[in-house]
CSV table of C-alpha atoms and ligand atoms in Angstrom, one decimal:
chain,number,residue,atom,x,y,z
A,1,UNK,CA,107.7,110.9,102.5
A,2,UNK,CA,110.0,112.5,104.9
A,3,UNK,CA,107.1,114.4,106.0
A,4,UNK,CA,104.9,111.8,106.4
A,5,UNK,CA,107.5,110.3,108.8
A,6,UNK,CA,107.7,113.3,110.7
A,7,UNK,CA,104.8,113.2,112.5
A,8,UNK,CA,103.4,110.9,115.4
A,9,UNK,CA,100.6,108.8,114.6
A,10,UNK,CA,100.1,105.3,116.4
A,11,UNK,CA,96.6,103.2,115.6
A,12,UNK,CA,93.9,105.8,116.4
A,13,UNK,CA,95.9,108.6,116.9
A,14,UNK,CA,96.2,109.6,113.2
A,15,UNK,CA,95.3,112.9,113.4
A,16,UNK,CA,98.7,114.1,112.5
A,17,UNK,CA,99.0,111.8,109.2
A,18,UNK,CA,95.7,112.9,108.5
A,19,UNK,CA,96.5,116.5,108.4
A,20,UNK,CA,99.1,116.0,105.5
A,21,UNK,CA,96.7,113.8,103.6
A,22,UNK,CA,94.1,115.5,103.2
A,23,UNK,CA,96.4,118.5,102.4
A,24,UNK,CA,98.1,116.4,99.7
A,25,UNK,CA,94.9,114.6,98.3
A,26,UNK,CA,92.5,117.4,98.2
A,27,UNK,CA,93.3,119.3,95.2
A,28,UNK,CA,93.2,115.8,93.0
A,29,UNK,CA,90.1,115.0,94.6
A,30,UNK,CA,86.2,115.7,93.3
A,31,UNK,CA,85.3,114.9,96.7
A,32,UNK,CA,87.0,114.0,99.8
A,33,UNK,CA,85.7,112.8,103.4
A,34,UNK,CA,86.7,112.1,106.5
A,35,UNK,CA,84.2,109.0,107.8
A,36,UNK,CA,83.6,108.3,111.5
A,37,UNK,CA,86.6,106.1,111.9
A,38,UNK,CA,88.7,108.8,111.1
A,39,UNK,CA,89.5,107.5,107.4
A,40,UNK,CA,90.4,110.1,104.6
A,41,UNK,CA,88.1,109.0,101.3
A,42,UNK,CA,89.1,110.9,97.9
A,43,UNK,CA,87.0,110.2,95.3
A,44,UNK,CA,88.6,110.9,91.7
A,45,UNK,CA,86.1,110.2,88.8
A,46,UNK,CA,86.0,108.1,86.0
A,47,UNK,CA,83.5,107.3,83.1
A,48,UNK,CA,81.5,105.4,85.5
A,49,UNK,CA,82.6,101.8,84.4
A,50,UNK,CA,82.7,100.5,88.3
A,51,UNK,CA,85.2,101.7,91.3
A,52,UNK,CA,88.8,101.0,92.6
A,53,UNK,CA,89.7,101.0,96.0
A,54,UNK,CA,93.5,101.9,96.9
A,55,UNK,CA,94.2,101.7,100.6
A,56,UNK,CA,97.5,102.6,102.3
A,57,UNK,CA,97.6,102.6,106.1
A,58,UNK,CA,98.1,106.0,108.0
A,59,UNK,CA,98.9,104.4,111.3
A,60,UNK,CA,102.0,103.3,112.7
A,61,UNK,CA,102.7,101.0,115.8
A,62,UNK,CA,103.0,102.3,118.8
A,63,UNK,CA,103.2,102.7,122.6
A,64,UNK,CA,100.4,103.6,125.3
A,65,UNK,CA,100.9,105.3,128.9
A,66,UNK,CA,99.5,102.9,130.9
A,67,UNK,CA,101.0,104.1,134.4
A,68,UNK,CA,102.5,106.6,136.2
A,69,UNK,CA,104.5,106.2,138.9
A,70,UNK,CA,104.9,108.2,142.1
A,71,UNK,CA,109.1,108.7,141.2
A,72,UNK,CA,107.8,110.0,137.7
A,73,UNK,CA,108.5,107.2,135.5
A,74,UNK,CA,105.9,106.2,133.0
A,75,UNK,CA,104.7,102.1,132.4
A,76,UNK,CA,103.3,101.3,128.9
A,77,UNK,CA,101.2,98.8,126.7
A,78,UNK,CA,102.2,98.4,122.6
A,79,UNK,CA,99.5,98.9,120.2
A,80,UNK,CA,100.5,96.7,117.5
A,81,UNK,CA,103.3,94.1,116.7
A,82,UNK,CA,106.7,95.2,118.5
A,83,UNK,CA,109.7,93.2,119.2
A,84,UNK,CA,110.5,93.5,123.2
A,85,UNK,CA,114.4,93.1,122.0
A,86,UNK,CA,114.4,96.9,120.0
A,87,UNK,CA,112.7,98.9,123.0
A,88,UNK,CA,115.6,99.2,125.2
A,89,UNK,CA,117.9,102.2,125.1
A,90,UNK,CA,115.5,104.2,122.5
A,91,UNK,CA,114.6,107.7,122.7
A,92,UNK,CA,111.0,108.1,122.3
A,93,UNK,CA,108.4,111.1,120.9
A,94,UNK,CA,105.2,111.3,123.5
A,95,UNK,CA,102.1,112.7,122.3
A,96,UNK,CA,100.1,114.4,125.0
A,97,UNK,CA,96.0,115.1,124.7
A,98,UNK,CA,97.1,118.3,123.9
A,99,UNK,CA,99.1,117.5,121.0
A,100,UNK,CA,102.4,118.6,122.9
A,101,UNK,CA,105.2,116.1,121.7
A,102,UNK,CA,107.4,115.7,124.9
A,103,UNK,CA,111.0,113.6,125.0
A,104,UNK,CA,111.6,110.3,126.8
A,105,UNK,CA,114.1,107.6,126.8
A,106,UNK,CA,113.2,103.6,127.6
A,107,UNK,CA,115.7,103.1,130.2
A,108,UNK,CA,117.1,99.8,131.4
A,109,UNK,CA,119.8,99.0,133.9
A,110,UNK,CA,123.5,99.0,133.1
A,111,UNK,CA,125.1,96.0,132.3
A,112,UNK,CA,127.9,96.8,135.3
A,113,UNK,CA,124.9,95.5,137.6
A,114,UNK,CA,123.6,93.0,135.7
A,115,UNK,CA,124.1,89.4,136.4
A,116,UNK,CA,125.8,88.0,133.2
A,117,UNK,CA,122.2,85.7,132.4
A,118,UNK,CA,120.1,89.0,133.3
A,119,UNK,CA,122.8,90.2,130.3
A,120,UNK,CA,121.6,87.6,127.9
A,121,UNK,CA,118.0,87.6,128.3
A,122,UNK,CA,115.2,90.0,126.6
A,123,UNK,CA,113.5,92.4,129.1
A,124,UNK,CA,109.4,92.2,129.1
A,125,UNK,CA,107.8,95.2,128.3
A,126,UNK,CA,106.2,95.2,131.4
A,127,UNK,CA,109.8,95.8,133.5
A,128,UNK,CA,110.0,98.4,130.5
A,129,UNK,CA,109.7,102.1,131.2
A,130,UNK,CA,110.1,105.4,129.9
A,131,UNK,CA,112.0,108.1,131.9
A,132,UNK,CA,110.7,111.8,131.8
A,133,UNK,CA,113.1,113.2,133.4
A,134,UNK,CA,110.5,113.9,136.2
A,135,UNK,CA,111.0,113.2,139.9
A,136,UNK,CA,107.4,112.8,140.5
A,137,UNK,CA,104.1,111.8,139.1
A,138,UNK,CA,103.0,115.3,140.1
A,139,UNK,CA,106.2,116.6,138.1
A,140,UNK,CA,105.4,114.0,135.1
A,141,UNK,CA,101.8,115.5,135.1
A,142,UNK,CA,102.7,119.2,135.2
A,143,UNK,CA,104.9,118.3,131.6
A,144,UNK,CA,101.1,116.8,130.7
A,145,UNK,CA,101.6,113.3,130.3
A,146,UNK,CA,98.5,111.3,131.5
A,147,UNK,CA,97.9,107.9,131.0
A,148,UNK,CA,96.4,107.3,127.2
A,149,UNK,CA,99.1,109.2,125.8
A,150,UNK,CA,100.7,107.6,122.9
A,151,UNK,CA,104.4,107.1,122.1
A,152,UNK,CA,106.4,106.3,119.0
A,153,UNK,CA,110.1,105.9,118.8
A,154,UNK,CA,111.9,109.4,117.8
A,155,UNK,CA,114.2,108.9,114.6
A,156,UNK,CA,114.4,111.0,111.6
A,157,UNK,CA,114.2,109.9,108.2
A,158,UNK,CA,117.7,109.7,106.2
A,159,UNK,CA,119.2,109.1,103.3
A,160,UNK,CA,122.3,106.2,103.0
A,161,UNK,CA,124.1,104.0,100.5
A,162,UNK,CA,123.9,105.8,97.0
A,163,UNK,CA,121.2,108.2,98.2
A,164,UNK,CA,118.6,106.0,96.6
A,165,UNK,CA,118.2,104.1,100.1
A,166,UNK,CA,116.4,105.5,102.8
A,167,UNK,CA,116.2,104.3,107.2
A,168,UNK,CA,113.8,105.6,109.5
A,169,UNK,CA,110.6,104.7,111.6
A,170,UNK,CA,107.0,104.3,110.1
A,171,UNK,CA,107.9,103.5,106.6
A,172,UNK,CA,105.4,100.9,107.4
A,173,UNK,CA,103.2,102.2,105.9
A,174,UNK,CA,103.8,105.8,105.0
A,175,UNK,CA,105.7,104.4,102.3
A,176,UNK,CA,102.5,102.9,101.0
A,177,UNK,CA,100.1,106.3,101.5
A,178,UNK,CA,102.6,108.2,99.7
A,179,UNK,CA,102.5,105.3,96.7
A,180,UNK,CA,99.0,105.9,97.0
A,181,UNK,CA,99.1,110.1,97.3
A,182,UNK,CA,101.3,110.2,94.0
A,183,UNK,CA,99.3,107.4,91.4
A,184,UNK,CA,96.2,109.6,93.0
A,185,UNK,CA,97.7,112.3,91.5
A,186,UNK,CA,98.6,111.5,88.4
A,187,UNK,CA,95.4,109.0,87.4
A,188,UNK,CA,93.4,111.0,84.5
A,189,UNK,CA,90.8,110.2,83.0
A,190,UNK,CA,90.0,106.2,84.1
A,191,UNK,CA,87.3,103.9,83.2
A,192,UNK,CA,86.3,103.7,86.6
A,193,UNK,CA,86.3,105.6,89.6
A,194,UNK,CA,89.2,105.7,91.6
A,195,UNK,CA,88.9,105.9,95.6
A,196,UNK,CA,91.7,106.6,97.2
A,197,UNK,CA,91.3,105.7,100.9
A,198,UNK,CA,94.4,106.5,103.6
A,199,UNK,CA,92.8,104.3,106.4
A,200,UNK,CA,93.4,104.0,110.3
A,201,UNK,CA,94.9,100.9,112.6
A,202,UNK,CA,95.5,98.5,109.9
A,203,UNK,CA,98.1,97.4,112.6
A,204,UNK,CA,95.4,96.6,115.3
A,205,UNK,CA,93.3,94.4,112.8
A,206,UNK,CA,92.4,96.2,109.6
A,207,UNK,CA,89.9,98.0,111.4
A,208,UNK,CA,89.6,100.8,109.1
A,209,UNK,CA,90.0,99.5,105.8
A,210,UNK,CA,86.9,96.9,106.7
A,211,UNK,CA,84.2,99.7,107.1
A,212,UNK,CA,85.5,102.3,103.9
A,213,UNK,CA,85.0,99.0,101.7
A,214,UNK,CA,81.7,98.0,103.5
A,215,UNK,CA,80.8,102.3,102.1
A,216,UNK,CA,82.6,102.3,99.4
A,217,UNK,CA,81.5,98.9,98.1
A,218,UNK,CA,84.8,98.5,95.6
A,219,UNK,CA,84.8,96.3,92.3
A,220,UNK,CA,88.5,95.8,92.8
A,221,UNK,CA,90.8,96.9,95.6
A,222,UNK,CA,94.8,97.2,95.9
A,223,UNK,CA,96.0,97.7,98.8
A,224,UNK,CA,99.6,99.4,99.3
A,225,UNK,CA,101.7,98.6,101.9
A,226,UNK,CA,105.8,97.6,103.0
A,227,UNK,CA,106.6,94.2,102.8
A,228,UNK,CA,109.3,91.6,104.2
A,229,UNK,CA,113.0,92.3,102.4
A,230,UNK,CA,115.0,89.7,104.4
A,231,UNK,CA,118.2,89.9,101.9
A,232,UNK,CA,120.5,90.0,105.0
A,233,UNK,CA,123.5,88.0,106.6
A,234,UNK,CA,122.0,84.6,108.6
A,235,UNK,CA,119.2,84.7,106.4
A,236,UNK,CA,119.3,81.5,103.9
A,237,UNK,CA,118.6,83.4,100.2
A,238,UNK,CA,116.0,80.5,99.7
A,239,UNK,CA,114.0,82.2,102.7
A,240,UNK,CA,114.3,85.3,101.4
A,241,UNK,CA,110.9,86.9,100.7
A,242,UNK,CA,111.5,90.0,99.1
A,243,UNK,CA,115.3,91.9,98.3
A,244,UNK,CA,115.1,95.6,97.9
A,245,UNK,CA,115.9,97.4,94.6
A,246,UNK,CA,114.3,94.6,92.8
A,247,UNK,CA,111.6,96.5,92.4
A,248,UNK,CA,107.5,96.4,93.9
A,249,UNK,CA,106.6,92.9,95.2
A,250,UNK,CA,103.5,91.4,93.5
A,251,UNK,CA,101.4,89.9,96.9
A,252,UNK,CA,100.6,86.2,96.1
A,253,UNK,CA,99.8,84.9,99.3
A,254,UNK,CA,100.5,86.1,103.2
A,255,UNK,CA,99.3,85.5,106.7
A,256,UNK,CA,100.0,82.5,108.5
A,257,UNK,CA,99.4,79.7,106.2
A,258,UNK,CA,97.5,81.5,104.2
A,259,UNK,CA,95.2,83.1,106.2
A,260,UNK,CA,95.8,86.5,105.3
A,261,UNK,CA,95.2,87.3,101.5
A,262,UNK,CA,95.5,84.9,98.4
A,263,UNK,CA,95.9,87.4,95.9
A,264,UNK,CA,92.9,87.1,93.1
A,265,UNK,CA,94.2,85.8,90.2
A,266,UNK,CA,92.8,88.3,87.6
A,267,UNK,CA,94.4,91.2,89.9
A,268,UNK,CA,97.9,88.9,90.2
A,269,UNK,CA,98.1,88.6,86.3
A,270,UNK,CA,96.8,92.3,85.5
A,271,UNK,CA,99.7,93.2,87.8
A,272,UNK,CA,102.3,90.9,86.0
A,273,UNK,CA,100.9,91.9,82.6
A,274,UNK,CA,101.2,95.7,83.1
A,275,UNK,CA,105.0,95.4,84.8
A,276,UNK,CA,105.7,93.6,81.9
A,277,UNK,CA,104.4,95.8,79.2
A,278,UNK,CA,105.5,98.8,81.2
A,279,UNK,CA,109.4,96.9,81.7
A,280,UNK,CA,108.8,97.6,85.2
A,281,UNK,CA,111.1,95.8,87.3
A,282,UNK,CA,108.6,93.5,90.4
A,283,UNK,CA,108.9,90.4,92.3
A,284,UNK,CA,106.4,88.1,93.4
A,285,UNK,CA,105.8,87.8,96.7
A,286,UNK,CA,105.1,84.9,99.1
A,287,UNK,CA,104.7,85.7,102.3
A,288,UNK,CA,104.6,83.3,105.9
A,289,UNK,CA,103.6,86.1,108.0
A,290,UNK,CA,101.6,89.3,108.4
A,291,UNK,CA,99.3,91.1,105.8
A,292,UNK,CA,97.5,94.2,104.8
A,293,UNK,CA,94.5,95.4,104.8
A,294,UNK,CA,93.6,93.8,101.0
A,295,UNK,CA,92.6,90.7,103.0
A,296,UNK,CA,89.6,92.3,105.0
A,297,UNK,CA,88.7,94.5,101.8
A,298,UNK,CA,88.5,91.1,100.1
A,299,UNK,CA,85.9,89.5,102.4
A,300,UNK,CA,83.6,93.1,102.0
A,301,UNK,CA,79.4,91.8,100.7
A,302,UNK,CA,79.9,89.1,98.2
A,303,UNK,CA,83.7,89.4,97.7
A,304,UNK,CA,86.2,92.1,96.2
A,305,UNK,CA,88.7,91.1,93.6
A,306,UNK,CA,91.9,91.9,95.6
A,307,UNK,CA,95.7,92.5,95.1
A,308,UNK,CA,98.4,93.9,97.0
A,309,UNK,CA,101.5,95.9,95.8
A,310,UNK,CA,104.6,95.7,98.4
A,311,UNK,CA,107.4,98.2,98.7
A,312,UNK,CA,110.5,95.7,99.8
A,313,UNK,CA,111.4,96.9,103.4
A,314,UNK,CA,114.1,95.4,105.9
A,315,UNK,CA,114.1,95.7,109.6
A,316,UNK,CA,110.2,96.1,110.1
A,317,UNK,CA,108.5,97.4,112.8
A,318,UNK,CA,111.8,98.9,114.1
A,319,UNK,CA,112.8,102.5,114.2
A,320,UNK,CA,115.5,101.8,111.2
A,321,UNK,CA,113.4,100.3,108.6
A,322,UNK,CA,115.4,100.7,105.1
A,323,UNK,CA,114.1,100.7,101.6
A,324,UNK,CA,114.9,101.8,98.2
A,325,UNK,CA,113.1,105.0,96.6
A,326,UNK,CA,113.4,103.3,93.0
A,327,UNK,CA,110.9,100.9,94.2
A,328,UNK,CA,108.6,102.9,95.5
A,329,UNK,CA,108.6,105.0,92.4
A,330,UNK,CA,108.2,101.5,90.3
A,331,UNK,CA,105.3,100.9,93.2
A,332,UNK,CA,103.6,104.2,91.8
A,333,UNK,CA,103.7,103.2,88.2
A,334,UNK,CA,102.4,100.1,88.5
A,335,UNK,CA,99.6,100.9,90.5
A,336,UNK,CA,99.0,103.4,87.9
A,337,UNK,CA,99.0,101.4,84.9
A,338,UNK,CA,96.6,98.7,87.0
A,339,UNK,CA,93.8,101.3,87.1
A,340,UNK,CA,94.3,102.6,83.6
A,341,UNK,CA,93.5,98.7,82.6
A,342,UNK,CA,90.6,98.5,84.5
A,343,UNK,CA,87.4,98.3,82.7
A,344,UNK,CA,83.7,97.2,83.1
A,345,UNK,CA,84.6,94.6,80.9
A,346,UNK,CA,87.3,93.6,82.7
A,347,UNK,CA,84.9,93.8,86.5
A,348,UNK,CA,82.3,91.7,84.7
A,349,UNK,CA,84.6,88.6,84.3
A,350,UNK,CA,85.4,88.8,87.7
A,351,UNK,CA,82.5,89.7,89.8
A,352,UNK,CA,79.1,87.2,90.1
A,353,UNK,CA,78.7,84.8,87.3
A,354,UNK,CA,75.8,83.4,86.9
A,355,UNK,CA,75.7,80.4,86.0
A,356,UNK,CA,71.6,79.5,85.6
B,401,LIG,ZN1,101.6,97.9,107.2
């Protein structure tokens, strides 16, 4: 995981992630792709009873050089959801077209010279910018940044609390390939095929899981990604969506009223049935906002049975997200004891029925 977290990779610049996956997956895998999109495909075989579709999201969010300026400092655009109010006063990893990583900071001014309501208010991220340490756009070019670089905020994974609990950046949703990486591993001889597919910019609209379902045409599909753990001080516990350490959150419903995924309710119930039988600690999961990419995977041909399994996370899309290892292990488990159950049986009821 730490690894995972180590390297750059913002929505369409996975190449980094990519690297490690394919490493990782490869000698599991009967066959393994790459397809134009820049998703990694392993294909693990079963006895042929129909396919599963995992999906864990390689990229991360991100920032994009939009601008140089003639003193050297550099103007950006995000890619993907950030929060204006966490930019400020963060030290941040640029990734040139050459693969160089170069250091940056997102400066602001002092609060000696601020007026005390420039104090209180959140700066736009177009006032935003990142310093170089050039003098010069010459200077800022000779270091090789050119606009259509990509930056991500530096911070290291590390361990807190009892050593169970681990901060850092792009948990979301490395988290969720390394889930998928380990069940990929240790799934032996399944009824069906089992596809594991590390995808690219899930956080720019799903983009990649949409067209490895549309070639893999799944039976079933789980996605694996972080979601909401909002056990914190000012939050009521009624709101709270998921706490961490309470194990994996079974997805029931996310998006915006609903609009993202409403878990099908043969893979909701498989999921409860096996965390029960396996006493694997989970939490159901209702969600007001944000999803995975289970909901485009759904919506592939005539319709894919589809579930998500969420590792609890707190502080999202920040460089400090926080989690607990004991529910990603729990994550593992249960996605593994989901494919085990899976059977052509089990795909009939829950496919096209026909009714004349
Ligand atoms: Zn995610």
């Amino acid at each position: 995981m730490s690894k995972l977290c180590s390297v750059v990779g913002p929505s369409g610049y996975e190449d980094d992630v990519r690297g490690i996956v394919v490493d990782e997956l490869k000698p599991y895998a009967d066959s393994l792709w790459i397809d134009s999109l820049g998703n990694v495909i392993a294909l693990k075989k079963g006895r042929g009873e129909g396919k599963l579709m995992l999906a864990g999201h390689m990229d991360e969010i991100g920032l994009m050089i939009s601008y140089i300026d003639d003193k050297g400092f550099l103007r950006f655009n995000p890619i993907g959801g950030w929060s204006e109010r966490i930019l400020p006063g963060q030290r941040v990893l640029i990734k040139t077209s050459t693969g160089k990583l170069i250091r940056g900071v997102i400066g602001s001014k002092p609060p000696h010279i601020m007026k005390p309501e420039e104090a209180q208010k959140v700066i736009p991220m177009k006032e935003l910018f990142i310093d170089i340490g050039a003098t010069s756009r010459d200077e800022a070019k000779k270091l090789g940044v050119e606009v259509g670089d990509v930056a991500v905020i530096d911070r290291d994974v590390v361990r807190i609390g009892n050593g169970d609990i681990v901060t850092g950046r792009a948990f979301d949703d490395r988290i969720g390939v390394a889930v998928m990486i380990e069940a990929f591993k240790a799934l032996e001889n399944t009824n069906v095929d089992i596809y594991a597919v590390a995808t690219v910019q899930e956080e720019v609209g799903l983009k990649g899981a949409r067209v490895a379902a549309y070639s893999i045409e799944p039976h079933v599909a789980l996605a694996l990604d972080v979601t909401i753990a909002n056990d914190i001080p000012g939050v009521p516990e009624n709101e709270w969506v998921t706490r961490i350490g309470k194990g994996p959150a079974i997805k029931i419903m996310d998006g915006r009223s609903g609009s993202g995924l409403i878990a099908h309710p043969a893979v909701r119930k498989l999921l409860i049935e096996v965390a029960k039988e396996e006493n694997i600690p989970y939490q159901l999961e209702v969600l007001p906002g944000g999803t995975t990419d289970a909901s485009i995977i759904q919506l592939n041909k005539e319709g894919v049975p589809a579930g998500t399994v969420s590792i609890p996370t707190r502080y999202i899309h920040s460089p400090i997200e926080l989690l607990s290892l004991e529910d990603a292990l729990n994550a593992t488990k249960l996605v593994i004891g989901f494919a085990k159950k899976i059977t052509r049986t089990w795909i009939e009821a829950n496919l096209r029925r026909m009714i004349k």
